[in-house]
XYZ file of C-alpha atoms in Angstrom:
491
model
C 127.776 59.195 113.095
C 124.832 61.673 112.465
C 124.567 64.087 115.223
C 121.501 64.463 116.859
C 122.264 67.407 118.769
C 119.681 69.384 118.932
C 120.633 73.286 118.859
C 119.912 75.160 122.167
C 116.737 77.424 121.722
C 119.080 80.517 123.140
C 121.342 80.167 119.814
C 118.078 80.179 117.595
C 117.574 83.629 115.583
C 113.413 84.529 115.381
C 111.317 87.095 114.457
C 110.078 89.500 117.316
C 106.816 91.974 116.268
C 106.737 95.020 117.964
C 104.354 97.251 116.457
C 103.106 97.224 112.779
C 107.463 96.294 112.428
C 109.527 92.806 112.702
C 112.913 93.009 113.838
C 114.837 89.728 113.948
C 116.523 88.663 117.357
C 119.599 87.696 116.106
C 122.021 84.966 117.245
C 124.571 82.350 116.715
C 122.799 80.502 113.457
C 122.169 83.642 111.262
C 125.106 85.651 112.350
C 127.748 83.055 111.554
C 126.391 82.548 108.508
C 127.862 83.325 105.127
C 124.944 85.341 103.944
C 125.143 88.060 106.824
C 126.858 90.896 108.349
C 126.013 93.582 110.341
C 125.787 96.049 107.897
C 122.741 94.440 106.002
C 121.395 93.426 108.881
C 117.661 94.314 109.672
C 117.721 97.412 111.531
C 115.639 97.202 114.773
C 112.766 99.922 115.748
C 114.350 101.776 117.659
C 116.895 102.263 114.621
C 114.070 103.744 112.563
C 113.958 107.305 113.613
C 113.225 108.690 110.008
C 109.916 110.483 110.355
C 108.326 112.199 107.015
C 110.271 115.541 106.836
C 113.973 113.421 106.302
C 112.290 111.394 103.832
C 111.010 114.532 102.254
C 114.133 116.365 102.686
C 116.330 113.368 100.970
C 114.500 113.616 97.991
C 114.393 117.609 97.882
C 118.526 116.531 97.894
C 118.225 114.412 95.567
C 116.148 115.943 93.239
C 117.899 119.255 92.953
C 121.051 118.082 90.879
C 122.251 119.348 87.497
C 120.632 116.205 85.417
C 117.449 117.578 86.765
C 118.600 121.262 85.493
C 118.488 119.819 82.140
C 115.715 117.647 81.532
C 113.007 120.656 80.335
C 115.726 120.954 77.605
C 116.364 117.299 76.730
C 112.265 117.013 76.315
C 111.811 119.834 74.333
C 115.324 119.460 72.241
C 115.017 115.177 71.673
C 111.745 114.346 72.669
C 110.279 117.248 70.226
C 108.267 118.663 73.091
C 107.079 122.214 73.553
C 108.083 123.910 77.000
C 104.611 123.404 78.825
C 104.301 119.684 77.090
C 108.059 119.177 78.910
C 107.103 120.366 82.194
C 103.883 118.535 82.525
C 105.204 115.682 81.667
C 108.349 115.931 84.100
C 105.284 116.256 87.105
C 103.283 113.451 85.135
C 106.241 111.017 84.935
C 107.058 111.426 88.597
C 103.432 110.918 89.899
C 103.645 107.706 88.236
C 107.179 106.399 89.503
C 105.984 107.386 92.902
C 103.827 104.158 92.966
C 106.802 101.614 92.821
C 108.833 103.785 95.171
C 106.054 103.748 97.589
C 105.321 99.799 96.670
C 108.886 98.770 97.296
C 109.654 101.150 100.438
C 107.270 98.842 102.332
C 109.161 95.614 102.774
C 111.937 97.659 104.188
C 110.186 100.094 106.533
C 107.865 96.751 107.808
C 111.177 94.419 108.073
C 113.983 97.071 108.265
C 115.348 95.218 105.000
C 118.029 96.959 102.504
C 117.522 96.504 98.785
C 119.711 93.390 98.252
C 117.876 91.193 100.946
C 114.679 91.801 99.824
C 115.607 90.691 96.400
C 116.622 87.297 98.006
C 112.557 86.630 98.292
C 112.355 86.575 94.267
C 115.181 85.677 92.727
C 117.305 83.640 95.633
C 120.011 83.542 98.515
C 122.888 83.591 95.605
C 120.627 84.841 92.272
C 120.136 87.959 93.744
C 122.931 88.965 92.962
C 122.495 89.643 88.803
C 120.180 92.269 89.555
C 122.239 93.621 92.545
C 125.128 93.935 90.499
C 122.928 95.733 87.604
C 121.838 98.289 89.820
C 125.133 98.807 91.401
C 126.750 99.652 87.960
C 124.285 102.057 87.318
C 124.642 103.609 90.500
C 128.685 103.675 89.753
C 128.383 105.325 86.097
C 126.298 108.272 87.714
C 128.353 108.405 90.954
C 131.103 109.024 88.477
C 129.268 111.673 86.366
C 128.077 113.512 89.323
C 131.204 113.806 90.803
C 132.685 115.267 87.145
C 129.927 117.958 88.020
C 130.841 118.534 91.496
C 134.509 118.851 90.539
C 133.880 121.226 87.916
C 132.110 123.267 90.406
C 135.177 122.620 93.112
C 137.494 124.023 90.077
C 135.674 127.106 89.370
C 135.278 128.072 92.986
C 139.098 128.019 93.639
C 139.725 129.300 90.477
C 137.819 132.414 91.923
C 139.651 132.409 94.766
C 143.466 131.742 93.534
C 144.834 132.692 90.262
C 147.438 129.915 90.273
C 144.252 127.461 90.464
C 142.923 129.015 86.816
C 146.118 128.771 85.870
C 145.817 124.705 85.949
C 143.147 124.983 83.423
C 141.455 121.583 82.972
C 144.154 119.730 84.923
C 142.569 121.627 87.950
C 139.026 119.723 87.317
C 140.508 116.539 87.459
C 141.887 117.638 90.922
C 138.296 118.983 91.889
C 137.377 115.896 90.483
C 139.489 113.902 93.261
C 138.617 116.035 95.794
C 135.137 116.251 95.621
C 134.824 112.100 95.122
C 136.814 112.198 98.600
C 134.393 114.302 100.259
C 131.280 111.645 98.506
C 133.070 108.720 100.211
C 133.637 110.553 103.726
C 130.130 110.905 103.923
C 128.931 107.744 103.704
C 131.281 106.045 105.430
C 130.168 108.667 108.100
C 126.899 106.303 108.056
C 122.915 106.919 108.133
C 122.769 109.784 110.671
C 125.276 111.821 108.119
C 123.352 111.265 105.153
C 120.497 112.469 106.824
C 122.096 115.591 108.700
C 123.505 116.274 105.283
C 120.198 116.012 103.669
C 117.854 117.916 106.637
C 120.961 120.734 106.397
C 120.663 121.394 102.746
C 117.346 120.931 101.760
C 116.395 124.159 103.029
C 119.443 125.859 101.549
C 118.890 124.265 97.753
C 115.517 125.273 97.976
C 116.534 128.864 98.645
C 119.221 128.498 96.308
C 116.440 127.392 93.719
C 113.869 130.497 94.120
C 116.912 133.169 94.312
C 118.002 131.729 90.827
C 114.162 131.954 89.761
C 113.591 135.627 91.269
C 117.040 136.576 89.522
C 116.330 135.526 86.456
C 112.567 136.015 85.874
C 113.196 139.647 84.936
C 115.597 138.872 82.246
C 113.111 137.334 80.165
C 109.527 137.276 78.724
C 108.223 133.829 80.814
C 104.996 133.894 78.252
C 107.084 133.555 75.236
C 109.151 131.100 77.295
C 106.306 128.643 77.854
C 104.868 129.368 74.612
C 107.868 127.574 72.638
C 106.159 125.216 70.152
C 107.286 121.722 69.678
C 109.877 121.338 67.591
C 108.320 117.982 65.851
C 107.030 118.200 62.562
C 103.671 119.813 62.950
C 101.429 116.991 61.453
C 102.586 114.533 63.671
C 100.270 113.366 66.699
C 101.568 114.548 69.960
C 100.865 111.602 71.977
C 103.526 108.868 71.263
C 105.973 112.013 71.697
C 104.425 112.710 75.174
C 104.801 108.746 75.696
C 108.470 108.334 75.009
C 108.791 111.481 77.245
C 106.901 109.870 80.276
C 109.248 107.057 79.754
C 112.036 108.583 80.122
C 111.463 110.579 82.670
C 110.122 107.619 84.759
C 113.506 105.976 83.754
C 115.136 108.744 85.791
C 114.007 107.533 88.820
C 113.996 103.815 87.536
C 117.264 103.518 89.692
C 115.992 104.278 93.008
C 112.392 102.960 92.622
C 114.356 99.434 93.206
C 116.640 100.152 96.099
C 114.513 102.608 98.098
C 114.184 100.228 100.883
C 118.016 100.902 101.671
C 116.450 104.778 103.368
C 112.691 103.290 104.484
C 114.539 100.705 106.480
C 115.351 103.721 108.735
C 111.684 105.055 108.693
C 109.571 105.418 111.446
C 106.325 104.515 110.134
C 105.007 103.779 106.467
C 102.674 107.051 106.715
C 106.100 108.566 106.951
C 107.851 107.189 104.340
C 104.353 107.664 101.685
C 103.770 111.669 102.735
C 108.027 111.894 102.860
C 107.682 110.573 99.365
C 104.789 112.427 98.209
C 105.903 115.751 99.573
C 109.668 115.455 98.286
C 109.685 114.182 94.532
C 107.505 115.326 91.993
C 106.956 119.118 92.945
C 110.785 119.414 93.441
C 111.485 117.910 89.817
C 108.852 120.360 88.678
C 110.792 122.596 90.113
C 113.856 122.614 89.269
C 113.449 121.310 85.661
C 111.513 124.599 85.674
C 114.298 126.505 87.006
C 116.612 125.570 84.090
C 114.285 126.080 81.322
C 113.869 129.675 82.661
C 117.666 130.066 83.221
C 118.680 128.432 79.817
C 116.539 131.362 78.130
C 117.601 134.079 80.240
C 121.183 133.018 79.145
C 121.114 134.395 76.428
C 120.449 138.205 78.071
C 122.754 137.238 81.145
C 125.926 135.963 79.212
C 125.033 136.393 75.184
C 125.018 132.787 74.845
C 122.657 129.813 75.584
C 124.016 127.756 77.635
C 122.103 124.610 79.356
C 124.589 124.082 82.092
C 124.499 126.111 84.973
C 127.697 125.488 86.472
C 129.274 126.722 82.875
C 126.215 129.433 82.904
C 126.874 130.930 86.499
C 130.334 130.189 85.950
C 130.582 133.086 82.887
C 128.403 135.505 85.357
C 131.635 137.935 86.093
C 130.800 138.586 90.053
C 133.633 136.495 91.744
C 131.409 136.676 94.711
C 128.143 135.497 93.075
C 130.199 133.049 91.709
C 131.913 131.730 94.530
C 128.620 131.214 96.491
C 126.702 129.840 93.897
C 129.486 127.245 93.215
C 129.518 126.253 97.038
C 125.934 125.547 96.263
C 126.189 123.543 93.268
C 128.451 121.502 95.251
C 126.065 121.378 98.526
C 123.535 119.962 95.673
C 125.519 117.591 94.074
C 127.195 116.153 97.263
C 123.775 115.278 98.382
C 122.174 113.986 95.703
C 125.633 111.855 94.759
C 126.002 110.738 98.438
C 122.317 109.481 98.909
C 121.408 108.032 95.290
C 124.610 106.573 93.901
C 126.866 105.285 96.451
C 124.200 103.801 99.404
C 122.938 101.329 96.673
C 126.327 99.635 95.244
C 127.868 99.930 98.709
C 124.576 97.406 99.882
C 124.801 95.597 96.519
C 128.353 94.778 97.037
C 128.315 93.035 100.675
C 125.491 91.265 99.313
C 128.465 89.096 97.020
C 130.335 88.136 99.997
C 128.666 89.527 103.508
C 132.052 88.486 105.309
C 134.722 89.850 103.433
C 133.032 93.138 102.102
C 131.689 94.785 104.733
C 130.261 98.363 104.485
C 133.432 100.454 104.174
C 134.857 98.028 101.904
C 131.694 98.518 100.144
C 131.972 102.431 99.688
C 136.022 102.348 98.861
C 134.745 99.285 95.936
C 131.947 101.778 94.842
C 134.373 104.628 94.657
C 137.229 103.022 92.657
C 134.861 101.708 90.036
C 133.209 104.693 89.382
C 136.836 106.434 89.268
C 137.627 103.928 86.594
C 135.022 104.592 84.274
C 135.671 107.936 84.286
C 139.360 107.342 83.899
C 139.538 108.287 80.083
C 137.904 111.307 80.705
C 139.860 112.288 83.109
C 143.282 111.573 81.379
C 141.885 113.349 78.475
C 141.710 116.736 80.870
C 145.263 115.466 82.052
C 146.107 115.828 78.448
C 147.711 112.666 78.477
C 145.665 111.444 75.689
C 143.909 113.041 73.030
C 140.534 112.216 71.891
C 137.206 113.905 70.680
C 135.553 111.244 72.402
C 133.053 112.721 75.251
C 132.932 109.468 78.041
C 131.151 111.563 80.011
C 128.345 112.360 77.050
C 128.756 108.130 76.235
C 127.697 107.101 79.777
C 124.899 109.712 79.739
C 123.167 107.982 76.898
C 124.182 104.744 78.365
C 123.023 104.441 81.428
C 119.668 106.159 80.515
C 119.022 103.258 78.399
C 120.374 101.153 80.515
C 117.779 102.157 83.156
C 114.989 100.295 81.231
C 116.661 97.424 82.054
C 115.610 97.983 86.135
C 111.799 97.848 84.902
C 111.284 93.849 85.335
C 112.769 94.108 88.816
C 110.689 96.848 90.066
C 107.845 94.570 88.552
C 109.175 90.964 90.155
C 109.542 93.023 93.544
C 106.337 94.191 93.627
C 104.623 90.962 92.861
C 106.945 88.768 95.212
C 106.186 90.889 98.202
C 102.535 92.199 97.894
C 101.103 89.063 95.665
C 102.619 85.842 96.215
C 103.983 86.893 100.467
C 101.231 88.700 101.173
C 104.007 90.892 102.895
C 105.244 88.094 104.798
C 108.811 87.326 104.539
C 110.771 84.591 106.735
C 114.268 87.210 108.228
C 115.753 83.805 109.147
C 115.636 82.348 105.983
C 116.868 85.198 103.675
C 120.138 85.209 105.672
C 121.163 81.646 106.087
C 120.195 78.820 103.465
C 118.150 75.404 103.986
C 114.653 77.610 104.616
C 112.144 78.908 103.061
C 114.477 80.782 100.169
C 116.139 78.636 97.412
C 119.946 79.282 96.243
C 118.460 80.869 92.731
C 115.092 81.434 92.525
C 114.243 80.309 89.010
C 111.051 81.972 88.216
C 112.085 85.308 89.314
C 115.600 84.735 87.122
C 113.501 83.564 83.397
C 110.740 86.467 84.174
C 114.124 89.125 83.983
C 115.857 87.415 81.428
C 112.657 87.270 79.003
C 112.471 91.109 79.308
C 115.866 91.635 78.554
C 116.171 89.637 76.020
C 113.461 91.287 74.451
C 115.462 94.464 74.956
C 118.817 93.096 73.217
C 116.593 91.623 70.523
C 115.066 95.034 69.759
C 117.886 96.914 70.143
C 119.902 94.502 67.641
C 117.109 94.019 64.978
C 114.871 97.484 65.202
C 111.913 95.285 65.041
C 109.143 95.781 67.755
C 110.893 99.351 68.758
C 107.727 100.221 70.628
C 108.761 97.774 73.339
C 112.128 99.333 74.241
C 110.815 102.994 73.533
C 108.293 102.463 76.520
C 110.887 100.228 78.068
C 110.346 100.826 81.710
C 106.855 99.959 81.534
C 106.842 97.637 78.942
C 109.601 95.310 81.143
C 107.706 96.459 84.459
C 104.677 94.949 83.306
C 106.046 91.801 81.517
C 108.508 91.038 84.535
C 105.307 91.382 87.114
C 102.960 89.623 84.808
C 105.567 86.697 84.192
C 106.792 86.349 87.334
C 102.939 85.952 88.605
C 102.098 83.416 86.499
C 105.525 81.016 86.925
C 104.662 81.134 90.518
C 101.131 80.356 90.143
C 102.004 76.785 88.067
């Protein structure tokens, strides 16, 4: 017999406005249910404590990180831009990626949201998961390349301090390598409020960091001949689709984060915070310190007779065992927070979104971890000297995952269009964590407007024809994704 029951109104999750926010009352209905836990749970105001200096402050920690170091020379070396060209373009590309990380902040400032949820709005309760899982391997690949950085840095700073540590050789980066992915994890499973200690403590100190390196090394070097490098493309050629492919990938940089930013602006206070926070943070500090290590690469030359674009290797060759020794604690200050906050938060979210009940959050950080210690396994063993390879995995996921990245344009797109086109910012909090409401299983519009994208990608990538569309692959997919996903829901 059909029961009739009807459910008691106290056992009924709802929405509850307080402010320009929603928090959802939660009971019996939503929290039994498969698609929730408490981890991805909408926070409630009085959770949201982030005003616009942490938000500023995460992305100064973010920001400063030895990728950054090294993208003046990656423009100017495979993009064949001069030095200026590279710099303006670094602050060009990250004026422009501040408009989807702005965009997609929104949802989870207004609902206190993570990433994962929010995706349940355009591509469904279960689909969401394909792009989840996207972003989280990203997010593993340059957890586990960060942390090869931060354990080279852990080796030479011992190595300083013990001779028996130098003595190890590369077998002691491998155990700076486990060490310093130890110290990653501890922090966020330390939650939120250590992630954003972490960030408010060494903001300041990386920025100080940054203009001692600049004051140190400006002497060392002529900075007009510095910025007057010419390009080093063939002179005839137009500048502008090399200026192009350069905006591209620098936007691709960020491409990561522009999608799961609503796992920090569900913590923010107010969405004036999390725009200035935003604003502030991002594109003067990538100025910054891409700056910093075009100015350092050329003084390397005076410094250690060598150019060197690393500068853990470059700081690492200085002699002083005390410079040394402090800069290295730095590096690994830098590192730690830019690993912590932009590569482990995301997959740790992404994963309880597969199974809310059996992976909760800490399960979700250990999962992160050992993936990205298994794709950097061969590396490792190859520092073990157990095998013996020429074979750089940490140079292969590099170029990987960059192009990889242009895969994340569509989403950014779809999320955009979802939210602030076809919701109007309105989203049901009942419905995206329990099924039979508003949100289907898969939603199928928001699945083919990815998929077209992509398959344009693979199609390019496989044939060479229409190159132009992977070469300005972020916005290329951003655009098609938005536009497609616009007009399925509009039949």
């Amino acid at each position: 017999m059909l029961n009739t029951k009807k459910v008691p109104q106290q056992y009924v999750s709802k929405m509850v406005e307080v402010g320009e926010f929603i928090e959802l009352n939660v009971q019996d209905d939503v929290r039994n249910s498969p698609l929730y836990n408490d981890d991805i749970a909408p926070t409630n105001v009085a959770q949201r404590t982030w005003h616009k200096w942490d938000v500023a402050a995460l992305w100064v920690g973010m920001a400063i990180c030895v990728p950054t170091y090294t993208l003046g020379g990656v423009l100017t070396a495979y993009f064949g831009l001069s030095v200026i060209e590279a710099l303006i373009t670094i602050l060009i590309a990250n004026i422009i990626v501040l408009i989807p990380l702005t965009l997609n902040a929104f949802s989870g400032t207004k609902y206190g949201i993570p990433f994962p949820v929010l995706l349940r709005s355009s591509f469904g309760l279960y689909g969401s998961n394909l792009p989840c899982l996207i972003r989280a391997i990203v997010a593993c690949g340059w957890f586990g390349i960060q942390t090869l950085f931060g354990g080279i840095a852990c080796h030479i700073l011992l190595s300083n301090l013990s001779g028996d540590w130098a003595a190890l050789g590369s077998q002691g980066e491998v155990y700076g390598f486990l060490m310093f992915w130890v110290l990653n994890l501890y922090v966020v499973l330390k939650g939120s409020d250590s992630i954003k200690k972490l960030e408010n403590w060494s903001a300041p100190i990386l920025l100080t960091m940054g203009f001692g390196l600049m004051l140190w090394a400006l002497p060392q070097i002529n900075l007009s001949e510095v910025l007057a490098t010419p390009a080093s493309r063939p002179k005839e050629d137009l500048s502008l689709p090399y200026l192009l492919a350069g905006v591209t990938a620098m936007v691709g940089f960020w491409a990561t984060l522009s999608l799961n930013i609503p796992d920090f602006s569900r913590y923010v206070k107010s969405q004036k915070d999390q725009i200035v926070g935003q604003v502030v943070g991002l594109p003067l500090t990538m100025l910054f310190f891409a700056s910093l290590g075009v100015i350092l690469t050329s003084a390397s030359t005076v410094l250690v007779g060598e150019t060197i674009t690393d500068p853990i290797n470059l700081i690492g060759k200085v002699g002083n065992p005390t410079v040394v020794a402090i800069a290295m604690v730095l590096i690994i200050i830098a590192t730690l927070s830019t690993n912590s906050a932009a590569n482990i938060v995301s997959p740790t979210n992404d994963f309880q979104n597969l199974a809310p009940k059996f992976i909760s959050e800490k399960r979700g950080v250990l999962l992160s971890g050992l993936i990205a210690l298994l794709m950097m396994s061969w590396e490792l063993l190859k520092k073990m000297h157990w095998v013996d390879s020429d074979v750089s995995v940490e140079a292969i996921y590099s170029n990987w995952l960059m192009g990889y990245s242009s895969l994340l344009g569509p989403i950014a797109g779809i999320m955009i269009v979802d939210y602030f086109v076809i919701n109007k910012q309105q989203l049901d909090l009942v419905s995206l964590y329990q099924r039979g409401g508003r949100y289907a299983d898969v939603n199928y519009q928001g699945m083919a407007a990815f998929l077209i994208p992509v398959a344009l990608t693979i199609f390019t990538l496989t044939t060479g024809y229409l190159n132009w569309f992977y070469d300005y692959g972020w916005f290329t997919g951003s655009i098609l994704g938005a536009t497609l996903y616009y007009c399925f829901k509009r039949q």
